[in-house]
Short mmCIF file of C-alpha atoms in Angstrom, two decimals:
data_model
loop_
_atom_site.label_atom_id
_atom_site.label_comp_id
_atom_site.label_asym_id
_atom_site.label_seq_id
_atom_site.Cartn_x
_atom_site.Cartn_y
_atom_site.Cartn_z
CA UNK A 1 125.99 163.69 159.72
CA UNK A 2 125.51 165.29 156.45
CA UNK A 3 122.45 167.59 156.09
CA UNK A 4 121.16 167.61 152.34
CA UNK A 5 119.13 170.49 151.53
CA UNK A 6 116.22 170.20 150.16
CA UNK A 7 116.02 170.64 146.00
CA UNK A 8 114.19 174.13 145.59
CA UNK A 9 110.49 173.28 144.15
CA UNK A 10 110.03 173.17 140.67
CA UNK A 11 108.05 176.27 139.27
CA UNK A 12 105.57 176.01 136.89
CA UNK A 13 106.74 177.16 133.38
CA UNK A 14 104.91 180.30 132.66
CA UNK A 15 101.87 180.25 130.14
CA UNK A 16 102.55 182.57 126.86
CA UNK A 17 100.21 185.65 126.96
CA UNK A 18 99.38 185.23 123.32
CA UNK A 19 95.77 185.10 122.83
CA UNK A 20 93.68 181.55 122.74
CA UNK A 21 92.19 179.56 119.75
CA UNK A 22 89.48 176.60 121.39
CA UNK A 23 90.32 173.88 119.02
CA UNK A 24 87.39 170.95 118.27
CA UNK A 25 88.78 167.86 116.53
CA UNK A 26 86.06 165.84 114.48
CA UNK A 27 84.09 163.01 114.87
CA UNK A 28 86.21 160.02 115.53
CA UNK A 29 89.32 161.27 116.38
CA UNK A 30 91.06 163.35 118.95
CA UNK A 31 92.84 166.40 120.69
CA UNK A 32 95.94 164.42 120.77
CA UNK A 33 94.93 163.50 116.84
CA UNK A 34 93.69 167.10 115.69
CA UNK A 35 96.82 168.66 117.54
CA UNK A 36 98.86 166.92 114.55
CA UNK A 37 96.19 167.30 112.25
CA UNK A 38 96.67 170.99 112.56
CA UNK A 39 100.30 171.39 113.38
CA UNK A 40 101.12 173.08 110.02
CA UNK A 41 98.67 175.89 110.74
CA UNK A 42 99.51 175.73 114.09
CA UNK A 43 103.39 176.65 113.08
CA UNK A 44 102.20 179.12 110.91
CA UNK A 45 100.27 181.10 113.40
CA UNK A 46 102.35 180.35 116.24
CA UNK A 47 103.17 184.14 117.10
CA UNK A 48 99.88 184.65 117.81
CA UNK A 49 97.97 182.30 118.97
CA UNK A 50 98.00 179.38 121.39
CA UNK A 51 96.16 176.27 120.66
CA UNK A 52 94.06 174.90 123.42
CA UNK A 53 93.20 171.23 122.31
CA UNK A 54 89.83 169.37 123.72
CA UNK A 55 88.69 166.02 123.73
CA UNK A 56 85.28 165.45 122.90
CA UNK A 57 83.28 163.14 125.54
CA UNK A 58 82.12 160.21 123.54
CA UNK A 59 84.06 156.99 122.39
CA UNK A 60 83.46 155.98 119.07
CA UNK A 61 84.78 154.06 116.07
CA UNK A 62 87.95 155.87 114.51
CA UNK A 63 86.36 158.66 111.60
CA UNK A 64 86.30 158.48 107.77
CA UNK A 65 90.27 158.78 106.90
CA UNK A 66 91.65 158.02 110.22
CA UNK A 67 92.95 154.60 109.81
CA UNK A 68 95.97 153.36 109.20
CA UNK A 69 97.93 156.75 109.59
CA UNK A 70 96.56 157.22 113.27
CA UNK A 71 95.66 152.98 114.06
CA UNK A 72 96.39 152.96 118.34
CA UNK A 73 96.13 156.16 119.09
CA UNK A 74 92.71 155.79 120.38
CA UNK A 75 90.18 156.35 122.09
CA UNK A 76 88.41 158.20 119.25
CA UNK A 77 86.27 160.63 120.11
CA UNK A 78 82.70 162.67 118.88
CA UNK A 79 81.14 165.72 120.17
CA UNK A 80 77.69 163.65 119.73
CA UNK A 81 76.18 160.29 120.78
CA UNK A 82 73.52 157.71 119.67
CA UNK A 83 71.20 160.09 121.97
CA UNK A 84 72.33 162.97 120.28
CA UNK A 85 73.98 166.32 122.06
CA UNK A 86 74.07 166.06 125.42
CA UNK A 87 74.50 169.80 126.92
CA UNK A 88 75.19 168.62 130.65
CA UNK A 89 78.03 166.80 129.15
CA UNK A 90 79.69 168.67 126.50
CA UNK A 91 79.13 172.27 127.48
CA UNK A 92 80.88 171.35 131.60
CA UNK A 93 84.04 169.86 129.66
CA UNK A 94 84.44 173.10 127.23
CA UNK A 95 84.53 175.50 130.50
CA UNK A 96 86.37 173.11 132.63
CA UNK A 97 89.47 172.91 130.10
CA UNK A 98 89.23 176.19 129.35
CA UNK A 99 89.06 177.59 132.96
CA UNK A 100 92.29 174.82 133.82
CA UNK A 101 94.10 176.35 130.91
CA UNK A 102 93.39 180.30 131.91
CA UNK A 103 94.67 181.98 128.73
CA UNK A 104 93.22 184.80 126.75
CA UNK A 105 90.47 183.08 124.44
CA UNK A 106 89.14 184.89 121.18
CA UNK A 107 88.15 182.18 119.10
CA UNK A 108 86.96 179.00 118.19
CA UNK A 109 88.50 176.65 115.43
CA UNK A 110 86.38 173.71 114.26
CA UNK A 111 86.96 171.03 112.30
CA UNK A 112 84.94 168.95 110.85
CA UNK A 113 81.94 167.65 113.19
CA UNK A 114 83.64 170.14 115.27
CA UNK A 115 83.23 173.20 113.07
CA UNK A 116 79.78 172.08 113.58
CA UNK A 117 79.79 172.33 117.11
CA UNK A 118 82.09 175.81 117.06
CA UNK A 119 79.55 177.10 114.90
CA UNK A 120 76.79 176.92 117.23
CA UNK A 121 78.94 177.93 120.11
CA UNK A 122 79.04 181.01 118.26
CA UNK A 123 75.51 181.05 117.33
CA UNK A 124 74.67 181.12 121.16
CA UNK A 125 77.39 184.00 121.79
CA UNK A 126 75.28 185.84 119.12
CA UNK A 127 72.06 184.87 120.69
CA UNK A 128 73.26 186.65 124.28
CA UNK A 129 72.41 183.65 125.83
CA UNK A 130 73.28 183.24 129.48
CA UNK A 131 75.22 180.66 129.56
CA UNK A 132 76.67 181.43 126.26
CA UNK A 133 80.72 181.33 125.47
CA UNK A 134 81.35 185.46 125.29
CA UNK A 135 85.10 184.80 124.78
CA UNK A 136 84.72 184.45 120.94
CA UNK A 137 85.22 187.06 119.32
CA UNK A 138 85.31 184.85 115.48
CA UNK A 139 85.14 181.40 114.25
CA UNK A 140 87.89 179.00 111.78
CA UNK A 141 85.80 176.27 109.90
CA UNK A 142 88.06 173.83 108.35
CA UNK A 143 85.88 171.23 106.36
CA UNK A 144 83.10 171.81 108.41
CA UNK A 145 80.02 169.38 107.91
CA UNK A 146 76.02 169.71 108.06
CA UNK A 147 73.80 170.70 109.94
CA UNK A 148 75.28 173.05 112.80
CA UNK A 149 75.33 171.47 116.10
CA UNK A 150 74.09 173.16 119.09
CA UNK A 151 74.05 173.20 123.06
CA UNK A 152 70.90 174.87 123.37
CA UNK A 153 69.65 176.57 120.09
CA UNK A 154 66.39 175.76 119.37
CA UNK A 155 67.33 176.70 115.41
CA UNK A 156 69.51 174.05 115.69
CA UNK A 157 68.54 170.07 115.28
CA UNK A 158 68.37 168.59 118.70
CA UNK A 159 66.58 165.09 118.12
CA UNK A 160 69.50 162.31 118.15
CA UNK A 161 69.49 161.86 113.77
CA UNK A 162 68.87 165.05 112.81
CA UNK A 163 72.20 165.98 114.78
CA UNK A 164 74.36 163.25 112.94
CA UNK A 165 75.10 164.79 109.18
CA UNK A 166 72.59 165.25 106.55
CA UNK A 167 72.63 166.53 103.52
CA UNK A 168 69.53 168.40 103.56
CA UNK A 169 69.23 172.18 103.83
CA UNK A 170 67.25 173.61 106.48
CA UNK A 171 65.89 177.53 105.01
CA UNK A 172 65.74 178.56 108.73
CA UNK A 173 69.54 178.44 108.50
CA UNK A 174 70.52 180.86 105.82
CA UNK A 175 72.92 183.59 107.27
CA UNK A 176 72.09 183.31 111.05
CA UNK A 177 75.75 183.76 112.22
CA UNK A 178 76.79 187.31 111.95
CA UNK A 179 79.84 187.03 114.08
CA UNK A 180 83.07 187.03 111.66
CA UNK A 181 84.16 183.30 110.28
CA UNK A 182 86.01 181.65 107.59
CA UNK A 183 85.79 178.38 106.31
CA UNK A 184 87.95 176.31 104.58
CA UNK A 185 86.74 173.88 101.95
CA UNK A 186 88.61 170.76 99.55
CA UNK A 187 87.61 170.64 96.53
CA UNK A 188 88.34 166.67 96.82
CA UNK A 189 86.45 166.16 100.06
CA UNK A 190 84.19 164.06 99.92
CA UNK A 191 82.28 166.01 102.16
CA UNK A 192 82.15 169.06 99.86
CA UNK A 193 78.51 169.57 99.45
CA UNK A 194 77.99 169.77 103.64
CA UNK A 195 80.90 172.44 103.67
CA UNK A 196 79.61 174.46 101.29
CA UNK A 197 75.74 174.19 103.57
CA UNK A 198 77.95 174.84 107.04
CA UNK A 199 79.30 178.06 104.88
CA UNK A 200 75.54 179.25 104.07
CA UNK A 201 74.41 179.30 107.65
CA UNK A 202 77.04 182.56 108.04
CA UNK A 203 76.11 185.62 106.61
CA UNK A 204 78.07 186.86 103.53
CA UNK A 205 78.68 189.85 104.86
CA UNK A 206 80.49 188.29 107.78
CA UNK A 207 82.32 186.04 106.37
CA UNK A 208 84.85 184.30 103.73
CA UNK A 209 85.20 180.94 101.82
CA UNK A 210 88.53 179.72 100.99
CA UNK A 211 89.00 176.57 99.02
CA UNK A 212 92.26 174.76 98.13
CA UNK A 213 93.07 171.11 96.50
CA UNK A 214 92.61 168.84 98.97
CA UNK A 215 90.73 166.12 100.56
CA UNK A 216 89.16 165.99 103.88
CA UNK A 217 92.25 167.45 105.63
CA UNK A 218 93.70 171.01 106.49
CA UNK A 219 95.81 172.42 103.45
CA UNK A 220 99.10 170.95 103.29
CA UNK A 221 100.83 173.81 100.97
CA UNK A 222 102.37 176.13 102.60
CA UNK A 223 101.60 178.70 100.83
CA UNK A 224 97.82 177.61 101.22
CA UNK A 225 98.58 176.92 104.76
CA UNK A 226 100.08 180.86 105.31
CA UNK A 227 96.60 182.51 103.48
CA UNK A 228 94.60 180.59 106.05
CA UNK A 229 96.92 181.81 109.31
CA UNK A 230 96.59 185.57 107.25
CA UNK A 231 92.81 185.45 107.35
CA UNK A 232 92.97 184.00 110.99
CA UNK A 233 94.94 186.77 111.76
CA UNK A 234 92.99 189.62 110.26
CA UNK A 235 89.98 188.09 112.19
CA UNK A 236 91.68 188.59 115.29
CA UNK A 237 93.00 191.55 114.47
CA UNK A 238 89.54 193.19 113.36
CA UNK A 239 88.13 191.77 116.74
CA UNK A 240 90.88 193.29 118.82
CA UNK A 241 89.73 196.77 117.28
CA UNK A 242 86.31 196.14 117.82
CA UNK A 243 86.94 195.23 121.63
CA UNK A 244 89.06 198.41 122.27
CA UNK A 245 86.63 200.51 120.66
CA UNK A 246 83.57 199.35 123.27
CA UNK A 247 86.36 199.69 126.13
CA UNK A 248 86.73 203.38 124.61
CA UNK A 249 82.93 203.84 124.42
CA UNK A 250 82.37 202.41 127.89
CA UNK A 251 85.02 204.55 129.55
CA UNK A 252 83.48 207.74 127.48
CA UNK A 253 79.99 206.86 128.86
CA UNK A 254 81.18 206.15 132.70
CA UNK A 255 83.19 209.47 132.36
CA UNK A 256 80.01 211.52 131.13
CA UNK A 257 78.13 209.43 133.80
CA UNK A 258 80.35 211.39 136.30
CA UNK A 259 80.66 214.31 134.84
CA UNK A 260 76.73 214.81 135.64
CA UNK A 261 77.31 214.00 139.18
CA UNK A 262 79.96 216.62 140.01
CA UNK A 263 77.94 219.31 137.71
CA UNK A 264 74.87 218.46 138.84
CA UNK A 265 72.45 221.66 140.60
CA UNK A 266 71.52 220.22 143.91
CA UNK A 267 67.85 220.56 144.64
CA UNK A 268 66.57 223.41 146.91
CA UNK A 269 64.90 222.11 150.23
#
């Protein structure tokens, strides 16, 4: 009788140790959508980053521009529904996929009604809010609409049609976000003027506009497509600086925490 040894098991293909971008498709489409959506960036950056793709948890109608180019490749997906943002929901699914995925994540690209959502992820990081996402370290904001869309921020709208797009401008919005950002504009989106509100709820000093000729889309250029991956990468790269100087200062502070103990004069009895 011939004895067939068994095939050695298959092992898992090792995850690349570059650093994490969460990325949030819009309203109406997809990860499996966005992922193409954003390939050309994607390339461009694709040294340094990894990006982790999302599905929102709402079906919906396919979203302004979608059809024909993407007709059958639903379900189409939102971040929001008729009853507006539902935290139990949305905010379980983030830290589920990104907790299956277990890579290095320092930021949060957005596009769309999901720059919406990735700014108040942000917003909440900023906040020091417990249940906050303290993995990003800076946001991308690629046609971004209005208003911001949080999980738990009371400055954000959380009645069900506040939370779908407006085009009114809330003053209690004006430079909230301080964490580093960019956001990426068309000058032929229709969608302009809610871009342009998304970008006023950062504060100048934090962050940068960048607007190229095109519609509703990410840049299709290359060379516009390579000064977005630059910025993305001086974010990072300012972040990474910023997170080994507090790992500096902490170990300075735990090693003057123990230089007291061994010098310290023990009380006399």
């Amino acid at each position: 009788m011939t004895v067939v040894a068994p095939k050695p098991a298959t092992k898992p293909k090792p995850k690349s140790n570059l650093p994490c971008l969460l990325c949030l498709h819009g309203g109406g489409t997809s990860a499996r959508i966005f992922a193409i959506q954003v390939g050309r960036l994607q390339r461009a950056l694709a040294k340094h980053f990894r990006f982790v793709f999302v599905d929102g948890p709402f079906i919906c109608p396919p979203g302004p521009g979608v059809l024909p180019f993407f007709e059958g490749m639903g379900p189409y997906r939102r971040w929001i529904n008729k009853d507006g943002c539902d935290e139990d929901k949305v905010r379980p699914l983030l830290k589920k996929r990104m907790a299956e995925d277990g890579g290095n994540f320092v930021g949060v690209l957005g596009f769309s009604q999901g720059a919406r959502l990735a700014l108040g992820l942000l917003h909440e990081k900023q906040e020091q809010r417990a249940e906050a996402f303290n993995e990003f370290g800076f946001g991308v904001f690629i046609c971004g609409t209005y208003p911001p869309l949080g999980l738990s921020s009371a400055l954000f709208p959380t009645t069900p049609t506040a939370q779908f797009e407006t085009q009114y401008w809330d003053a209690k919005h004006e430079g909230i976000l301080r964490i580093p950002t960019v956001h990426v504009m068309g000058d032929r989106d229709p969608f302009l003027h809610k871009s342009r509100l998304l970008s006023r709820c950062s504060d100048p000093a934090s962050t940068s506009v960048m607007q190229f000729a095109m519609g509703h889309s990410l840049p299709v250029a290359p060379a516009d497509t390579q000064r977005v991956a630059n910025k993305v990468i001086a974010l990072h790269e300012n972040y990474r600086i910023e997170m080994e100087d507090a790992a500096r200062e902490m170990q300075a502070l735990e090693k003057g925490v123990e230089n007291v103990a061994v010098t310290a004069v023990p009380l006399q009895t």
